[in-house]
Amino acid sequence: MEQIDLQQLLEQVQQGKIDVVSAISRVGGNIKDCGSARLDFDREQRCGFPEFIYGAGKSIEQLLEIIPAIIANNQPVLATRIDAEKAAAILEQHPEAEYDSRAKTIIIRKKSLPQKTGKLLILTAGTSDLGVALEAQYTAELCGVTTELVADAGVAGLHRLLTATNQLQEADVIIVVAGMEGALPSVVGGLVKCPVIAVPTSVGYGAALNGFTALLGMLTSCASGVSVVNIDNGFGAACAAIRMLGLKR
Amino acid sequence: MEQIDLQQLLEQVQQGKIDVVSAISRVGGNIKDCGSARLDFDREQRCGFPEFIYGAGKSIEQLLEIIPAIIANNQPVLATRIDAEKAAAILEQHPEAEYDSRAKTIIIRKKSLPQKTGKLLILTAGTSDLGVALEAQYTAELCGVTTELVADAGVAGLHRLLTATNQLQEADVIIVVAGMEGALPSVVGGLVKCPVIAVPTSVGYGAALNGFTALLGMLTSCASGVSVVNIDNGFGAACAAIRMLGLKR
Amino acid sequence: MEQIDLQQLLEQVQQGKIDVVSAISRVGGNIKDCGSARLDFDREQRCGFPEFIYGAGKSIEQLLEIIPAIIANNQPVLATRIDAEKAAAILEQHPEAEYDSRAKTIIIRKKSLPQKTGKLLILTAGTSDLGVALEAQYTAELCGVTTELVADAGVAGLHRLLTATNQLQEADVIIVVAGMEGALPSVVGGLVKCPVIAVPTSVGYGAALNGFTALLGMLTSCASGVSVVNIDNGFGAACAAIRMLGLKR
Amino acid sequence: MEQIDLQQLLEQVQQGKIDVVSAISRVGGNIKDCGSARLDFDREQRCGFPEFIYGAGKSIEQLLEIIPAIIANNQPVLATRIDAEKAAAILEQHPEAEYDSRAKTIIIRKKSLPQKTGKLLILTAGTSDLGVALEAQYTAELCGVTTELVADAGVAGLHRLLTATNQLQEADVIIVVAGMEGALPSVVGGLVKCPVIAVPTSVGYGAALNGFTALLGMLTSCASGVSVVNIDNGFGAACAAIRMLGLKR
Amino acid sequence: MEQIDLQQLLEQVQQGKIDVVSAISRVGGNIKDCGSARLDFDREQRCGFPEFIYGAGKSIEQLLEIIPAIIANNQPVLATRIDAEKAAAILEQHPEAEYDSRAKTIIIRKKSLPQKTGKLLILTAGTSDLGVALEAQYTAELCGVTTELVADAGVAGLHRLLTATNQLQEADVIIVVAGMEGALPSVVGGLVKCPVIAVPTSVGYGAALNGFTALLGMLTSCASGVSVVNIDNGFGAACAAIRMLGLKR
Amino acid sequence: MEQIDLQQLLEQVQQGKIDVVSAISRVGGNIKDCGSARLDFDREQRCGFPEFIYGAGKSIEQLLEIIPAIIANNQPVLATRIDAEKAAAILEQHPEAEYDSRAKTIIIRKKSLPQKTGKLLILTAGTSDLGVALEAQYTAELCGVTTELVADAGVAGLHRLLTATNQLQEADVIIVVAGMEGALPSVVGGLVKCPVIAVPTSVGYGAALNGFTALLGMLTSCASGVSVVNIDNGFGAACAAIRMLGLKR
Amino acid sequence: MEQIDLQQLLEQVQQGKIDVVSAISRVGGNIKDCGSARLDFDREQRCGFPEFIYGAGKSIEQLLEIIPAIIANNQPVLATRIDAEKAAAILEQHPEAEYDSRAKTIIIRKKSLPQKTGKLLILTAGTSDLGVALEAQYTAELCGVTTELVADAGVAGLHRLLTATNQLQEADVIIVVAGMEGALPSVVGGLVKCPVIAVPTSVGYGAALNGFTALLGMLTSCASGVSVVNIDNGFGAACAAIRMLGLKR
Amino acid sequence: MEQIDLQQLLEQVQQGKIDVVSAISRVGGNIKDCGSARLDFDREQRCGFPEFIYGAGKSIEQLLEIIPAIIANNQPVLATRIDAEKAAAILEQHPEAEYDSRAKTIIIRKKSLPQKTGKLLILTAGTSDLGVALEAQYTAELCGVTTELVADAGVAGLHRLLTATNQLQEADVIIVVAGMEGALPSVVGGLVKCPVIAVPTSVGYGAALNGFTALLGMLTSCASGVSVVNIDNGFGAACAAIRMLGLKR
């Protein structure tokens, strides 16, 4: 469905091109009622990325209802926050699915995927931030974005970041994933011109406050123009990157 | 100064093209020591926007040192969080300056400013969010970005937002400024494809927590790919938008 | 027992209609001492809904003492926050009980239940809010209220809400259940005249703060006259709705 | 404007009863653009109470633009959170206005006001909660609701509450205003059947947390079915009461 | 008024010793309606200390209504949290009043005051805690309690505390007033047998969190049996001490 | 050991009554080194209650080292926060021990225990507060205090509290245990003269904040002179009560 | 006074070298009772730095009592958190005093001050952190420590830090002062071997949380062995540095 | 690798002593790429302690990759936050490793370890703080530091601390480990001249806030010059101590 263009719709109704009932149903969009979920198949056209599955609050039964509906609609499948037990149940029904226990994601790729313009660099401060970075990477790849992942480049060993200078310069968008004090986006934001999306992670203990210290630090970054997403939200960071890379078309 | 390219620098040293002292000084960048501040005149080349002035912790004396230095370097002046008393002192010295008491900004425009590609839409939920929105608008305009501002389009009167549908569709980047529960970016994020930068404001009382409720709400937005900056940080949102619009070149 | 009417009671004592000991015991109300709990069988007369069971801190032994006492008093049974193990023990003793693992409620219906006037609409933002919505629905139904449940109508896909316009208009009271940023009640509150009870849920992660972000957002809703209950408190929202529907008599 | 009834609108367009441009403008509602504010004159029809003025973030200039516009639309005026200086400026222009420095409200009454059915009781725990209670009272009265205010009935002197038993029993809706530990709504909620709206106030110091302790206490009230609004939000409580009293029609 | 003894009251009504109306009014207690406040003149008999005045939220007009009513009832006057302006107004009307700007209290002593048994020691960690300690001291003295105040005995100079060993041993109740990390009650609690009442103060900055750090520290004291009152609540600590010293009668 | 009386000690040294080494060791007190713990056997003489065992951070091995040492010193044993597994291990070695799974306490009583003067009333708001109340009761009883426990007297059913009026009047000290909004101590504090010790519990969910809402509410109680201990700290409340009852000697 | 050496003291008493009263008074240390303050003149011998004045909670009268007492004891004077009004009053009495309005400190130097071994480097992230850095510098200098201050070296312009490499390498102790996200200590801690003391400042707004974001970030620094003091606590950082430099003797 | 000395490096390049590629690689430091981790083998030279392993977020596979790499580099192994299952897997591969379940650390010692100058005293307030203290002790010992551990010296039994007076006086650096209210560092800081590093622990419940109460208390210690590390961070405290002891060389 296109964006709700009321004027055009009203004109079409007025001109008798479509009847009122169809018009009303179009306002409702292309929604697939799928048990307890209502899948929004217009999202890709509206927002630039398809409906993906947030697995955290969903039962195996619900997941096994939703996944075939997405496949039937000819979309790639991404389910995030899938634990090992749910993954096993999905893999049994969908042997073509791939599970990554670090990222806790299930993906089912689409054969032909139009590649998007632009390069996305994903950078992590430590080894423990890898899972969140991978969630971002899978999301971006399923939407046709070319990605590169550089791990363990935290600021306590500055030379590890400086050796990645070329990659920083060549990226169109950079996602920076960091826990603890979350200082890496400030340093990166001071080095580059392109959009920097900061993802705080829940890595650390005590005063790390399950990621809130990194979140707050990133929001108050002394490097201007860094924007931030929720803690551990690799998926959301990738969606933000896709919105930005859309400008390159 | 270019981005620190160590390899190139070392090669130039090796080839005798520049001497070691110059090389070292280049690593230090184009820094102007200006009393208690050290102005970073390479920032525009490195990050895409020039060094601006965060006025909150600065005395009138410091401001009157820094502003002429920026003018002398042929850059536009933007000083944020300037109260009426500081503004008066600046205007006395710099009659060409413009002060907006709603945004608490001083600006001194540059005569010829290369216009950037792309349209930036700034949307506010309420009348009280206007100051923050104006801070964003001045920042963007001083960097050559074309902006449009639509105020008072909060979700409690949904029709006020829907009448702006055309503007939402035509924008390249949207900054959404909202206080209280900060719900507007979720609705906007679900309607458009382009990057959405959410700016929480400290509008509201009690449970509004001086903007933290809006901030937290925006970070957990059910619309994917919305990214967030600090509370009342219109300046930072504009810098983020400039980074993004750079992709359109 | 009636509301404590001290004057009438004192008059009856004075007139010798009742003796002092009975009077004192009436002040104490119709309390059933049931092991470690003291059941308040006057609550329905006093507050409009009977004594229900908050299962969270109760052992199987305690539950199996309380449930028969409620049945013996000819009241319907509702036990909330019952996990699978407790449910199994109850079902073994009370095969007529119904357990819903999504809502974590046990109910035992009463054969004849006087229906109350008015329609209660229960709306959820996402699929994961369903359990809380069902807790509200069971509570209301056991008190004779007609309910309707519309799930997955969150603001990121506004058309899903707009298709429910008729139901919104016809409801006497609306309970809106939402997690994450909890924006749905603001939108609903701006569309209708009837009471809107907002229930924040603990759906979401990181900055969702286990439901506090939704709670704070609902309390600062830009739509006036929305009132709020505790996080995940479907039961309390239904009780509030029953209090309100009592005005329709 | 009626509620947005798309079907009816589309039918009218189809039948040529209205043209497309008018239809579009009706979707936008009856909005009065008034300088920096856009007044929503359909709110009363849509929500049951008219557009009132939140004075906190507004300048005297803005207030003096908005008030005449509301009067011109034949609506009563209520401006909340008005300090003495703003009040003086308004009173100079509008000698018919009344200012209450305890409630910090300006009101301008309408001559003939249709009275609504039902009685609203406003109860406060202490003397210091009076301002918030008055804000609620003015709001309700301007909407035609009959109110009664009983002050200083906190739980540390239980007999002060018990002497108000009759008033508690006769009310259709009760607003309970309390600061500090906010215990009064729990006691009231256990005594009555009607809706109880709890308003926490910022009265108290230290652990009172500017009203958050009362707010949290009210949300976790052991009396079921009590609903809560924001701290110091007498206005919102009255709006919620008006929504509820609408059921009595 | 005695404690509400319903049985005795009912018996008296039954025996015709008092009529119903008087009985009801006795339930209401000896309440003096005094403008916006309702003074609870039975409090001393019921709780052991008279009605005192919490000055924070009260206007000069209200204070000048309440003070004469208390004097007329033959009770001592204590008004806490009185700033200099209010104090001046009170002193003009009541030249016999005493104002202490450190404690921010107004007191008017009663000529003959029955002395209570027992010694109350008030200990402060630093000089800045003095105001809170004095509020406690005035409260206790007005209730006839003998007090001793030892200031500036914080744990960073342990010898200052140890020289007060005798006073610690001889006290019946000890109030310990401390800000910053609030460690003094832990040390005192480990040295004595008598009740220790800890009063956190808002002395300190940054991580002192306006007294919450001291409050939390006192609540988790490694010395068992220390009990705690609100931040800066010298008045409440004295009331608690009076309750305890009542055991000595 | 007596309280450290330096003067007396120094005089004894000076008079040659004790030698320096003994003097120094006496300053160290009667400490029993017991593996990783150092038992403070002078605590009862110094503080009024013996050294008890905080079981939370201790291994079974440590517990089985400490318990015999306490028995050998002829003191009663109380170990708090003992889970079922640790309890089983202790009961195997000490068949005379008693375990209460609700209170999570192990006690080993002493045959002859001197009874203390005074009555301690322990009151709970709900059934779920029972475990904390029992921890208080065991602690007090092991120290020779006569206790009475009245459960489930919360403020939402005020008549349940009023029927306990006699017990409230006769108590020397009252411990009030309450979760959720923690309103019960305010009501009790307004009814009695004796010391009231409030114990917040972690009963409740969401806005109950694991007991912090009750804690904050109790600290800001409108009833003066209520003092508070840590969340779920029945043990500490009993120790505070013992300190107070010591005044009755 | 020396450290309390009980054994030596007891021996001296035993040998009749000192009498008991003197011994007791020595335990009390060299305390100067000075109105409401008790000055601890042994602190320098005990802790390595003299008694300084925390000016925040002190009146002009108290300050003018304490300062001469310190001068009389032949110690340098440092009073922190002195506002302009207090400073003027002090300067009038002590024309030799120096006031720095940025640091809000009054100092009165001692003529001959033994210089300590070691170099202290004080580094700030931004211009606004200067006041806190100066408080540290004055404290250290008054104790005879050689200091160097490098301002405005934040991580968003990394080259500004790298040009100070030599100074970083030559320092014995480094104090790093930073607000906002507080990232600078992590970078410095990864570059040097010497102790790094991080001082968070309250510079920033919104999510900077008045310095708590910097504080939490420094506590979770990915650079090991960085230790932290309170927000804005330049004084405390200098004291910590003095303790450390004492190891160099 | 030495500290990055750009000038020297550039001179060497200019003089042809090293080629550009080697120079660049030296800037990158001695990094060992080891699967998902990049080991920083220059850290000891740069910071004074080698690269240790933070075990919390690492899988058994990762640990078994990293440990041999560290051994191969001839460094001691310390892995913190290792649970029993991971420990078993490591011990199977490395029988020479030692696991301490209290500290949750794995260590593999190096045969010959150069001893460092200076004595480190580690003090704990209670038995439950032992694990954190041991983590500090193992860290320090693996770096050649002589340590002494004194447990259970909390302030509620002051004599237990005073008997350790000699050890306090002889230490070069003191680490104080304490949970609950964290008062011990304040007392110790007032008794000694040497650096005091405070480590808050998560020991305690309710208001102990998982260690934050101790953390905040230590940051606001009334004893000046105490510095603080993260909650339960024995490792970080030891690293800070090593940095300080380096001054003694």
Short mmCIF file of N, CA and C in Angstrom, two decimals, chain C residues 77-147:
data_model
loop_
_atom_site.label_atom_id
_atom_site.label_comp_id
_atom_site.label_asym_id
_atom_site.label_seq_id
_atom_site.Cartn_x
_atom_site.Cartn_y
_atom_site.Cartn_z
N VAL C 77 -14.39 -17.43 41.60
CA VAL C 77 -12.98 -17.46 42.01
C VAL C 77 -12.13 -16.87 40.89
N LEU C 78 -11.25 -15.95 41.27
CA LEU C 78 -10.21 -15.48 40.35
C LEU C 78 -8.91 -15.46 41.14
N ALA C 79 -7.93 -16.21 40.65
CA ALA C 79 -6.60 -16.15 41.27
C ALA C 79 -5.63 -15.69 40.20
N THR C 80 -4.92 -14.59 40.46
CA THR C 80 -3.99 -14.04 39.47
C THR C 80 -2.57 -14.47 39.79
N ARG C 81 -1.69 -14.35 38.81
CA ARG C 81 -0.26 -14.65 38.96
C ARG C 81 -0.03 -16.06 39.51
N ILE C 82 -0.67 -17.00 38.87
CA ILE C 82 -0.56 -18.42 39.20
C ILE C 82 0.35 -19.09 38.18
N ASP C 83 1.44 -19.67 38.63
CA ASP C 83 2.32 -20.34 37.67
C ASP C 83 1.80 -21.76 37.38
N ALA C 84 2.44 -22.42 36.43
CA ALA C 84 1.95 -23.71 35.95
C ALA C 84 1.87 -24.75 37.08
N GLU C 85 2.83 -24.74 37.97
CA GLU C 85 2.85 -25.75 39.03
C GLU C 85 1.67 -25.56 39.99
N LYS C 86 1.44 -24.33 40.40
CA LYS C 86 0.31 -24.06 41.28
C LYS C 86 -1.01 -24.39 40.55
N ALA C 87 -1.06 -24.03 39.27
CA ALA C 87 -2.27 -24.27 38.50
C ALA C 87 -2.60 -25.76 38.48
N ALA C 88 -1.59 -26.59 38.27
CA ALA C 88 -1.82 -28.04 38.21
C ALA C 88 -2.41 -28.53 39.53
N ALA C 89 -1.86 -28.05 40.64
CA ALA C 89 -2.36 -28.48 41.94
C ALA C 89 -3.80 -28.05 42.14
N ILE C 90 -4.14 -26.87 41.68
CA ILE C 90 -5.52 -26.39 41.84
C ILE C 90 -6.47 -27.18 40.95
N LEU C 91 -6.05 -27.40 39.71
CA LEU C 91 -6.91 -28.13 38.77
C LEU C 91 -7.19 -29.55 39.26
N GLU C 92 -6.23 -30.12 39.94
CA GLU C 92 -6.45 -31.47 40.45
C GLU C 92 -7.58 -31.47 41.47
N GLN C 93 -7.59 -30.47 42.33
CA GLN C 93 -8.64 -30.39 43.34
C GLN C 93 -9.93 -29.81 42.79
N HIS C 94 -9.83 -28.94 41.81
CA HIS C 94 -11.00 -28.24 41.28
C HIS C 94 -11.06 -28.41 39.77
N PRO C 95 -11.53 -29.55 39.30
CA PRO C 95 -11.50 -29.80 37.85
C PRO C 95 -12.34 -28.80 37.07
N GLU C 96 -13.25 -28.11 37.74
CA GLU C 96 -14.07 -27.12 37.03
C GLU C 96 -13.32 -25.81 36.79
N ALA C 97 -12.13 -25.68 37.39
CA ALA C 97 -11.36 -24.45 37.22
C ALA C 97 -10.80 -24.36 35.79
N GLU C 98 -10.57 -23.13 35.32
CA GLU C 98 -9.94 -22.93 34.00
C GLU C 98 -8.65 -22.15 34.20
N TYR C 99 -7.59 -22.64 33.57
CA TYR C 99 -6.29 -21.98 33.69
C TYR C 99 -5.90 -21.41 32.34
N ASP C 100 -5.45 -20.17 32.31
CA ASP C 100 -4.94 -19.58 31.07
C ASP C 100 -3.47 -19.21 31.31
N SER C 101 -2.59 -19.93 30.64
CA SER C 101 -1.16 -19.76 30.93
C SER C 101 -0.64 -18.41 30.43
N ARG C 102 -1.34 -17.80 29.46
CA ARG C 102 -0.90 -16.49 29.00
C ARG C 102 -1.18 -15.42 30.07
N ALA C 103 -2.38 -15.51 30.67
CA ALA C 103 -2.76 -14.53 31.68
C ALA C 103 -2.30 -14.95 33.07
N LYS C 104 -1.90 -16.22 33.19
CA LYS C 104 -1.52 -16.79 34.49
C LYS C 104 -2.65 -16.64 35.52
N THR C 105 -3.87 -16.90 35.05
CA THR C 105 -5.03 -16.82 35.94
C THR C 105 -5.76 -18.14 36.03
N ILE C 106 -6.29 -18.39 37.22
CA ILE C 106 -7.25 -19.49 37.44
C ILE C 106 -8.60 -18.82 37.65
N ILE C 107 -9.62 -19.30 36.97
CA ILE C 107 -10.95 -18.81 37.29
C ILE C 107 -11.90 -19.99 37.49
N ILE C 108 -12.87 -19.78 38.36
CA ILE C 108 -13.99 -20.72 38.51
C ILE C 108 -15.25 -19.86 38.44
N ARG C 109 -15.99 -20.06 37.36
CA ARG C 109 -17.13 -19.19 37.09
C ARG C 109 -18.30 -19.55 38.00
N LYS C 110 -19.17 -18.60 38.21
CA LYS C 110 -20.44 -18.85 38.90
C LYS C 110 -21.52 -19.08 37.86
N LYS C 111 -22.43 -20.03 38.16
CA LYS C 111 -23.43 -20.35 37.13
C LYS C 111 -24.18 -19.10 36.69
N SER C 112 -24.91 -18.50 37.61
CA SER C 112 -25.74 -17.36 37.20
C SER C 112 -25.07 -16.08 37.67
N LEU C 113 -24.82 -15.24 36.71
CA LEU C 113 -24.09 -14.02 37.03
C LEU C 113 -24.88 -12.84 36.49
N PRO C 114 -25.36 -11.94 37.33
CA PRO C 114 -26.12 -10.81 36.82
C PRO C 114 -25.23 -9.95 35.92
N GLN C 115 -25.67 -9.71 34.69
CA GLN C 115 -24.87 -8.90 33.76
C GLN C 115 -25.00 -7.42 34.11
N LYS C 116 -23.87 -6.72 34.00
CA LYS C 116 -23.88 -5.28 34.26
C LYS C 116 -24.11 -4.51 32.96
N THR C 117 -24.56 -3.29 33.08
CA THR C 117 -24.77 -2.42 31.93
C THR C 117 -23.42 -1.88 31.45
N GLY C 118 -23.31 -1.63 30.16
CA GLY C 118 -22.12 -0.96 29.65
C GLY C 118 -21.16 -1.89 28.96
N LYS C 119 -20.36 -1.33 28.03
CA LYS C 119 -19.40 -2.13 27.26
C LYS C 119 -17.98 -1.70 27.59
N LEU C 120 -17.15 -2.69 27.83
CA LEU C 120 -15.74 -2.43 28.13
C LEU C 120 -14.90 -2.88 26.95
N LEU C 121 -14.12 -1.95 26.38
CA LEU C 121 -13.21 -2.32 25.30
C LEU C 121 -11.79 -2.42 25.86
N ILE C 122 -11.13 -3.52 25.55
CA ILE C 122 -9.74 -3.69 25.97
C ILE C 122 -8.88 -3.72 24.72
N LEU C 123 -7.91 -2.81 24.67
CA LEU C 123 -7.10 -2.60 23.47
C LEU C 123 -5.64 -2.87 23.84
N THR C 124 -4.89 -3.60 23.01
CA THR C 124 -3.46 -3.74 23.30
C THR C 124 -2.62 -3.18 22.16
N ALA C 125 -1.43 -2.69 22.53
CA ALA C 125 -0.51 -2.14 21.53
C ALA C 125 0.18 -3.25 20.76
N GLY C 126 0.54 -4.33 21.46
CA GLY C 126 1.27 -5.40 20.78
C GLY C 126 0.80 -6.77 21.20
N THR C 127 1.32 -7.78 20.54
CA THR C 127 0.97 -9.16 20.85
C THR C 127 1.43 -9.53 22.26
N SER C 128 2.56 -9.00 22.69
CA SER C 128 3.11 -9.38 23.98
C SER C 128 2.34 -8.80 25.15
N ASP C 129 1.44 -7.86 24.89
CA ASP C 129 0.63 -7.28 25.96
C ASP C 129 -0.62 -8.10 26.23
N LEU C 130 -0.75 -9.22 25.51
CA LEU C 130 -2.00 -9.99 25.55
C LEU C 130 -2.30 -10.53 26.94
N GLY C 131 -1.26 -11.05 27.63
CA GLY C 131 -1.50 -11.67 28.94
C GLY C 131 -2.14 -10.70 29.92
N VAL C 132 -1.64 -9.49 29.94
CA VAL C 132 -2.19 -8.48 30.85
C VAL C 132 -3.62 -8.14 30.46
N ALA C 133 -3.87 -8.05 29.15
CA ALA C 133 -5.22 -7.75 28.68
C ALA C 133 -6.19 -8.86 29.08
N LEU C 134 -5.73 -10.09 28.99
CA LEU C 134 -6.60 -11.21 29.37
C LEU C 134 -6.90 -11.20 30.86
N GLU C 135 -5.91 -10.83 31.68
CA GLU C 135 -6.17 -10.73 33.13
C GLU C 135 -7.30 -9.73 33.38
N ALA C 136 -7.26 -8.62 32.65
CA ALA C 136 -8.33 -7.63 32.78
C ALA C 136 -9.66 -8.21 32.32
N GLN C 137 -9.62 -8.92 31.20
CA GLN C 137 -10.87 -9.45 30.63
C GLN C 137 -11.52 -10.48 31.58
N TYR C 138 -10.72 -11.40 32.12
CA TYR C 138 -11.30 -12.39 33.04
C TYR C 138 -11.89 -11.71 34.26
N THR C 139 -11.18 -10.71 34.79
CA THR C 139 -11.68 -10.02 35.98
C THR C 139 -13.03 -9.37 35.70
N ALA C 140 -13.11 -8.68 34.57
CA ALA C 140 -14.35 -7.98 34.24
C ALA C 140 -15.48 -8.97 34.01
N GLU C 141 -15.19 -10.03 33.27
CA GLU C 141 -16.24 -11.00 32.95
C GLU C 141 -16.80 -11.66 34.21
N LEU C 142 -15.93 -11.97 35.15
CA LEU C 142 -16.41 -12.62 36.39
C LEU C 142 -17.29 -11.68 37.19
N CYS C 143 -17.22 -10.39 36.89
CA CYS C 143 -18.08 -9.41 37.57
C CYS C 143 -19.28 -9.04 36.70
N GLY C 144 -19.49 -9.77 35.61
CA GLY C 144 -20.69 -9.56 34.81
C GLY C 144 -20.59 -8.44 33.78
N VAL C 145 -19.39 -8.06 33.44
CA VAL C 145 -19.21 -6.98 32.47
C VAL C 145 -18.99 -7.56 31.08
N THR C 146 -19.63 -6.98 30.07
CA THR C 146 -19.43 -7.38 28.68
C THR C 146 -18.14 -6.74 28.16
N THR C 147 -17.25 -7.55 27.61
CA THR C 147 -15.96 -7.02 27.15
C THR C 147 -15.71 -7.37 25.69
#
